[in-house]
mmCIF file of C-alpha atoms in Angstrom:
data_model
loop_
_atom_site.group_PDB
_atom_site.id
_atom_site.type_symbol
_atom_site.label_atom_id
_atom_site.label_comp_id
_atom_site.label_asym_id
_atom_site.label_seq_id
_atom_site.Cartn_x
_atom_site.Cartn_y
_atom_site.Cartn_z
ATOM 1 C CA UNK A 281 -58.255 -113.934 67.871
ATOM 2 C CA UNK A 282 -60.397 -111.651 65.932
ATOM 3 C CA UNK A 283 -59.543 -112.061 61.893
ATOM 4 C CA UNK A 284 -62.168 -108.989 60.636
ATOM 5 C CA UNK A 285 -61.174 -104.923 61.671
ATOM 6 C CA UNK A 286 -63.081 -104.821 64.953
ATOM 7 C CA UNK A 287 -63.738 -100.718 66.985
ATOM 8 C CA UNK A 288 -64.283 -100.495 70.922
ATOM 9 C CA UNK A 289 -67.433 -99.179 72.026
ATOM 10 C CA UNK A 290 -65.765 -96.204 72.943
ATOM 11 C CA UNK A 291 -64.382 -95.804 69.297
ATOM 12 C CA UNK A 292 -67.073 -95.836 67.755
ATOM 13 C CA UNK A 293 -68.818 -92.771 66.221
ATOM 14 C CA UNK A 294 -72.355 -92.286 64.428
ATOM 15 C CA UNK A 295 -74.958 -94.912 63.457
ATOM 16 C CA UNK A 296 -72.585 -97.363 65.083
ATOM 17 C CA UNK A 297 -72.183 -95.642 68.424
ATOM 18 C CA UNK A 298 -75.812 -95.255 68.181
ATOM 19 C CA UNK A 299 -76.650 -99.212 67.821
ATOM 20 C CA UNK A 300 -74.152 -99.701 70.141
ATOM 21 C CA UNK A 301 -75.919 -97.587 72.819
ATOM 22 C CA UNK A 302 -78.999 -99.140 72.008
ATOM 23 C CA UNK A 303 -77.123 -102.688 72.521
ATOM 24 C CA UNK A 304 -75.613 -101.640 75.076
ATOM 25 C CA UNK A 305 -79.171 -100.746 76.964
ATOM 26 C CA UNK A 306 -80.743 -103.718 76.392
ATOM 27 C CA UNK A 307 -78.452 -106.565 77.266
ATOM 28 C CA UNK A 308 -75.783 -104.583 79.193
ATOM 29 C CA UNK A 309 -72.707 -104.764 77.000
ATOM 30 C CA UNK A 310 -71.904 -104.758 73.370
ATOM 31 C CA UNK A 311 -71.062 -108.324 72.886
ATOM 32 C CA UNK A 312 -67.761 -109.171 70.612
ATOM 33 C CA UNK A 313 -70.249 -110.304 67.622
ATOM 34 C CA UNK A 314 -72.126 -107.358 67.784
ATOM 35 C CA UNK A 315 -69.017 -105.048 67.608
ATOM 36 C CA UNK A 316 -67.654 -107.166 64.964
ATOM 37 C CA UNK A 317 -70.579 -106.807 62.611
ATOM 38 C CA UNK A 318 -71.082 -102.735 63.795
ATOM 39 C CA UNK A 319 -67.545 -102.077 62.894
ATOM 40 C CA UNK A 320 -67.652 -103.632 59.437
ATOM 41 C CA UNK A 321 -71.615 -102.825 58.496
ATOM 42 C CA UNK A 322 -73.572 -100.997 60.840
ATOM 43 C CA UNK A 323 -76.514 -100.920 58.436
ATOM 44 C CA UNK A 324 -76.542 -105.033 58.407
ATOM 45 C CA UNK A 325 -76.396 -104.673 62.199
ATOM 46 C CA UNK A 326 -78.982 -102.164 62.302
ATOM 47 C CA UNK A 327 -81.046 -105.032 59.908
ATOM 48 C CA UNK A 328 -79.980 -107.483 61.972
ATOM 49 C CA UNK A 329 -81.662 -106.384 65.164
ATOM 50 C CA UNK A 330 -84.498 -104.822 63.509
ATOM 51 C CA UNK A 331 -84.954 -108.957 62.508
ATOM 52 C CA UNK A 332 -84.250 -110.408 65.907
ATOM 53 C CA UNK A 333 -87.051 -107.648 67.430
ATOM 54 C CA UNK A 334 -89.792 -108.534 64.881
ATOM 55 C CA UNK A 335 -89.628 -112.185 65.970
ATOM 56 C CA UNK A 336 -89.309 -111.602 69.079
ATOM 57 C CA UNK A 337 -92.713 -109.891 68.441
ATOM 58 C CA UNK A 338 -93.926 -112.727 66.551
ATOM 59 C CA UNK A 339 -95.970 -115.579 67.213
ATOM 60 C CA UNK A 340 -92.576 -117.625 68.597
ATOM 61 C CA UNK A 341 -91.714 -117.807 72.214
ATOM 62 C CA UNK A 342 -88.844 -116.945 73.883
ATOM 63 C CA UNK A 343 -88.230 -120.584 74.642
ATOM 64 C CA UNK A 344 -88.873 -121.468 70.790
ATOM 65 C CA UNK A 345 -86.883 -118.892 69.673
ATOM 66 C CA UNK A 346 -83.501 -119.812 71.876
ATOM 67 C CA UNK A 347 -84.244 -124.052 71.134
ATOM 68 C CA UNK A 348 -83.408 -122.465 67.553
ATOM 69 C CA UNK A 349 -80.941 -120.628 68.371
ATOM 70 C CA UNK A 350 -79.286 -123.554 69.722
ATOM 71 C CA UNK A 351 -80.042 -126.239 67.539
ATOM 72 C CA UNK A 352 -78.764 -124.506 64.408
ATOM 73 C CA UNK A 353 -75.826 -122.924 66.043
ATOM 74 C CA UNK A 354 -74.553 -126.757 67.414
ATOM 75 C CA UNK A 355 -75.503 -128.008 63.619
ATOM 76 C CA UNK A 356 -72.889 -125.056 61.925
ATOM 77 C CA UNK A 357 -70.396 -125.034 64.995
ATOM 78 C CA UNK A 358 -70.554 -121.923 66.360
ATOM 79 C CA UNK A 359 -69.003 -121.735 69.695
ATOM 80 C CA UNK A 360 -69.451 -118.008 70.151
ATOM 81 C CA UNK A 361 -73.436 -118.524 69.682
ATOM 82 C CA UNK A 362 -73.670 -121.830 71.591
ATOM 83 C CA UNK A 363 -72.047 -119.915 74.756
ATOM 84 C CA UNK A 364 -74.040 -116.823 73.881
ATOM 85 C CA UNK A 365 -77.600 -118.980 73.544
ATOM 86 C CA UNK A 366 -77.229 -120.891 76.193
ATOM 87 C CA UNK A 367 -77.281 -118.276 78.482
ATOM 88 C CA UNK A 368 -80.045 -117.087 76.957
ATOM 89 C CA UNK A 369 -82.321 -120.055 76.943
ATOM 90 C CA UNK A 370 -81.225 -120.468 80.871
ATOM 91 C CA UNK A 371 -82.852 -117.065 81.177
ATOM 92 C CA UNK A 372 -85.610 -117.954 79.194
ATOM 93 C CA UNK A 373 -86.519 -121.074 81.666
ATOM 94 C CA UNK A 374 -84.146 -124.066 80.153
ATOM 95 C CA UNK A 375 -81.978 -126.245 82.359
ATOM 96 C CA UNK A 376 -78.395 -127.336 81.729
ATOM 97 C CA UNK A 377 -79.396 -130.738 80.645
ATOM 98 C CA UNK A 378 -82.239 -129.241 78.244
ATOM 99 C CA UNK A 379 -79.663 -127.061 76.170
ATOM 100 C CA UNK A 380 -77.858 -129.849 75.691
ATOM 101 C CA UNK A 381 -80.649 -131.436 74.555
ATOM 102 C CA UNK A 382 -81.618 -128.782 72.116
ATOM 103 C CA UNK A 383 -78.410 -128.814 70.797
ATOM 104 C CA UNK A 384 -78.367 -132.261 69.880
ATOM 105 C CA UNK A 385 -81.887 -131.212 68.323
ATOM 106 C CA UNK A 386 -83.974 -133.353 70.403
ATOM 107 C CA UNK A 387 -86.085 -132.573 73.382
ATOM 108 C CA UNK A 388 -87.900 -135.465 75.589
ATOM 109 C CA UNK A 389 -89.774 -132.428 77.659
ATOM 110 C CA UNK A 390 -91.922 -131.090 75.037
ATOM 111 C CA UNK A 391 -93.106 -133.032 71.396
ATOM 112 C CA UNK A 392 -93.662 -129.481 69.972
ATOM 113 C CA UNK A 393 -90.049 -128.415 71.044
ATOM 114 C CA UNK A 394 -89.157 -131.877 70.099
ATOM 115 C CA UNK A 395 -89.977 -131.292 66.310
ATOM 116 C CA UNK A 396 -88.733 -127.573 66.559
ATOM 117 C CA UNK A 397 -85.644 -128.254 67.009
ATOM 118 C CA UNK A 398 -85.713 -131.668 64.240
ATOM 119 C CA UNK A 399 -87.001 -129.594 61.902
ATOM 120 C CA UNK A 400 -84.523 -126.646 61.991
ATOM 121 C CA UNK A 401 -81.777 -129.222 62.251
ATOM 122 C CA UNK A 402 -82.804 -130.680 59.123
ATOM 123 C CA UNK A 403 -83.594 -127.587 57.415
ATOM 124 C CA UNK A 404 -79.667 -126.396 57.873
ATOM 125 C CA UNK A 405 -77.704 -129.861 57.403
ATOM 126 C CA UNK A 406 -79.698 -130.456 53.991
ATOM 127 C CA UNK A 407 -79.700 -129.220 50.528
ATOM 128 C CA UNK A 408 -82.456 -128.993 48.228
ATOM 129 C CA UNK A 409 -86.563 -128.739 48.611
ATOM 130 C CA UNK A 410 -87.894 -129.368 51.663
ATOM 131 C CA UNK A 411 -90.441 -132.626 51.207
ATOM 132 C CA UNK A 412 -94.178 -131.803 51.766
ATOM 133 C CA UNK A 413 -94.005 -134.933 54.684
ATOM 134 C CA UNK A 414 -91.500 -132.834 56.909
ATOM 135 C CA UNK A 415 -93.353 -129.641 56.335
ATOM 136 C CA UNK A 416 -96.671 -131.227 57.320
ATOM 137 C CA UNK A 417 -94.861 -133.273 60.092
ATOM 138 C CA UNK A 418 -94.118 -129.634 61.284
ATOM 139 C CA UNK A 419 -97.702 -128.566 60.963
ATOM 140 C CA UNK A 420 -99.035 -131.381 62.713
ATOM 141 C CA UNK A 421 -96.717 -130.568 65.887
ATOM 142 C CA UNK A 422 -98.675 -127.535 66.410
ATOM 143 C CA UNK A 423 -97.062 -125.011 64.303
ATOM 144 C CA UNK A 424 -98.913 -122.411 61.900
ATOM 145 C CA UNK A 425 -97.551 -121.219 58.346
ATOM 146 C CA UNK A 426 -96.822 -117.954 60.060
ATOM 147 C CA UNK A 427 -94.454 -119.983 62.616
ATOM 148 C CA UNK A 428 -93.411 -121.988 59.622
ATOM 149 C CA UNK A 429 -92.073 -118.608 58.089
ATOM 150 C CA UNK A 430 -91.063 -116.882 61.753
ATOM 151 C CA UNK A 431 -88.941 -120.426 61.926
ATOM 152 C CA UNK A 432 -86.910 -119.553 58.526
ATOM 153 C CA UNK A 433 -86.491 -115.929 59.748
ATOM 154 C CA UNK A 434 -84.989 -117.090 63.069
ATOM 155 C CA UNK A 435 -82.490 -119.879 61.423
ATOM 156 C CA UNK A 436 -81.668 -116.849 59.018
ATOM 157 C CA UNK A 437 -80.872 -114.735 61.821
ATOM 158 C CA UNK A 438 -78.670 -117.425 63.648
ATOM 159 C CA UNK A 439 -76.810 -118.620 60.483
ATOM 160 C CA UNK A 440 -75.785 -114.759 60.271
ATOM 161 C CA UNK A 441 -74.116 -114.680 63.058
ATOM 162 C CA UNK A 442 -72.850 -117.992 63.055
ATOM 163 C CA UNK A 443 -70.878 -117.562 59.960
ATOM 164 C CA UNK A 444 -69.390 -114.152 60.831
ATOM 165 C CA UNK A 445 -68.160 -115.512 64.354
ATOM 166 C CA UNK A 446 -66.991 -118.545 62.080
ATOM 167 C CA UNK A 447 -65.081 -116.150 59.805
ATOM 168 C CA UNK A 448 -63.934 -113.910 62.692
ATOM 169 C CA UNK A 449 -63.265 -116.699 65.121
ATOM 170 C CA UNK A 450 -64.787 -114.237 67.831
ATOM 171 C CA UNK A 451 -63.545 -114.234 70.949
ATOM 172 C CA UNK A 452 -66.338 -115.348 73.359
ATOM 173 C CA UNK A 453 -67.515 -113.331 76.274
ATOM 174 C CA UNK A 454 -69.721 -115.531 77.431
ATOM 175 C CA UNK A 455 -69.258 -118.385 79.831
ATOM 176 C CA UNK A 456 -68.064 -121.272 77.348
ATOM 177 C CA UNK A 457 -70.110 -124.330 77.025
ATOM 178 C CA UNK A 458 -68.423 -128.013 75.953
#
C-alpha cells in the first residue's frame, strides 16, 4: 500500500496533469511511480523525464539502457522497477532467461553487456572511489567516457525511482517478476 499522498490522473490539475498527459501519450498509462512522484514534486518528475529522454538520445542503446535498469534495480531491491524493466527490456529484444541474467549482473550473450551490467553492479553495492582498473576494465569493453558518464546518469535515474518505490512501497502495475 502506498505510504506517500498519491492524486489520480483525473485529479490532477496543472504542470502535473500536463506531465501526466505527456506520460500518458507515450507509454499508455501513468504508471503508480510516476503518479507518486507527480503528486509530491512535479518539477522532479518533470527533471526526471527530461533525464530519461536525454539518454535515451545518447550514445546508449535501448538494450544498454534497460540491462541497467535491471541490474541496479535487482542490486537495491526494487520490485516495482524489476517488474516495470523487465517489460521493457522484453520490448527492447531481451528474453526471459536474459533479464534474469541481467539482474544477476551477468550476461553470457554479449562481453560488452557482460561488463555493463558488472560494472553498474559494482558501482551501486560499493562505497568509495572507483579504482582506475575497473574504470579501464570498462573502457576496454568497448565503452567511451561519454558512455562512462551516460552510465552514471542512467544508474542515477534508476536509483531515483528505486528509492521512492522503496519508500512508497508502490503498488506494481506491471506483471510481477520472482
Amino acid at each position: 500500500m502506498s505510504r506517500l499522498h498519491t492524486i489520480t490522473e483525473s485529479d490532477a490539475t496543472g504542470k502535473t496533469a500536463q506531465l501526466f498527459s505527456a506520460i500518458k501519450g507515450s507509454m499508455g498509462k501513468v504508471p503508480n511511480a510516476y503518479l507518486t512522484i507527480g503528486s509530491n514534486s512535479p518539477d522532479v518528475l518533470g527533471q526526471m523525464l527530461q533525464l530519461n529522454a536525454a539518454l535515451h538520445k545518447g550514445s546508449l542503446s535501448a538494450r544498454e539502457l534497460e540491462a541497467i535498469n535491471l541490474a541496479v534495480s535487482e542490486e537495491s531491491g526494487c520490485d516495482y522497477c524489476l517488474a516495470a524493466h523487465t517489460l521493457m527490456a522484453k520490448k527492447a529484444g531481451y528474453t526471459d532467461e536474459q533479464t534474469l541474467e541481467l539482474r544477476e549482473a551477468r550476461f553470457s550473450g554479449d562481453a560488452r553487456i557482460d561488463a555493463l551490467v558488472q560494472f553498474v553492479q559494482y558501482l551501486v553495492s560499493t562505497r568509495g572511489t572507483v579504482s582506475a582498473d575497473r574504470v579501464a576494465s570498462f573502457r576496454e569493453a568497448g565503452f567511451s567516457d561519454q558512455q562512462v558518464v551516460e552510465t552514471i546518469g542512467a544508474v542515477s535515474a534508476i536509483l531515483f525511482t528505486n528509492m521512492v518505490n522503496r519508500v512508497n512501497d508502490t503498488v506494481v502495475d506491471f506483471p510481477k517478476v520472482s
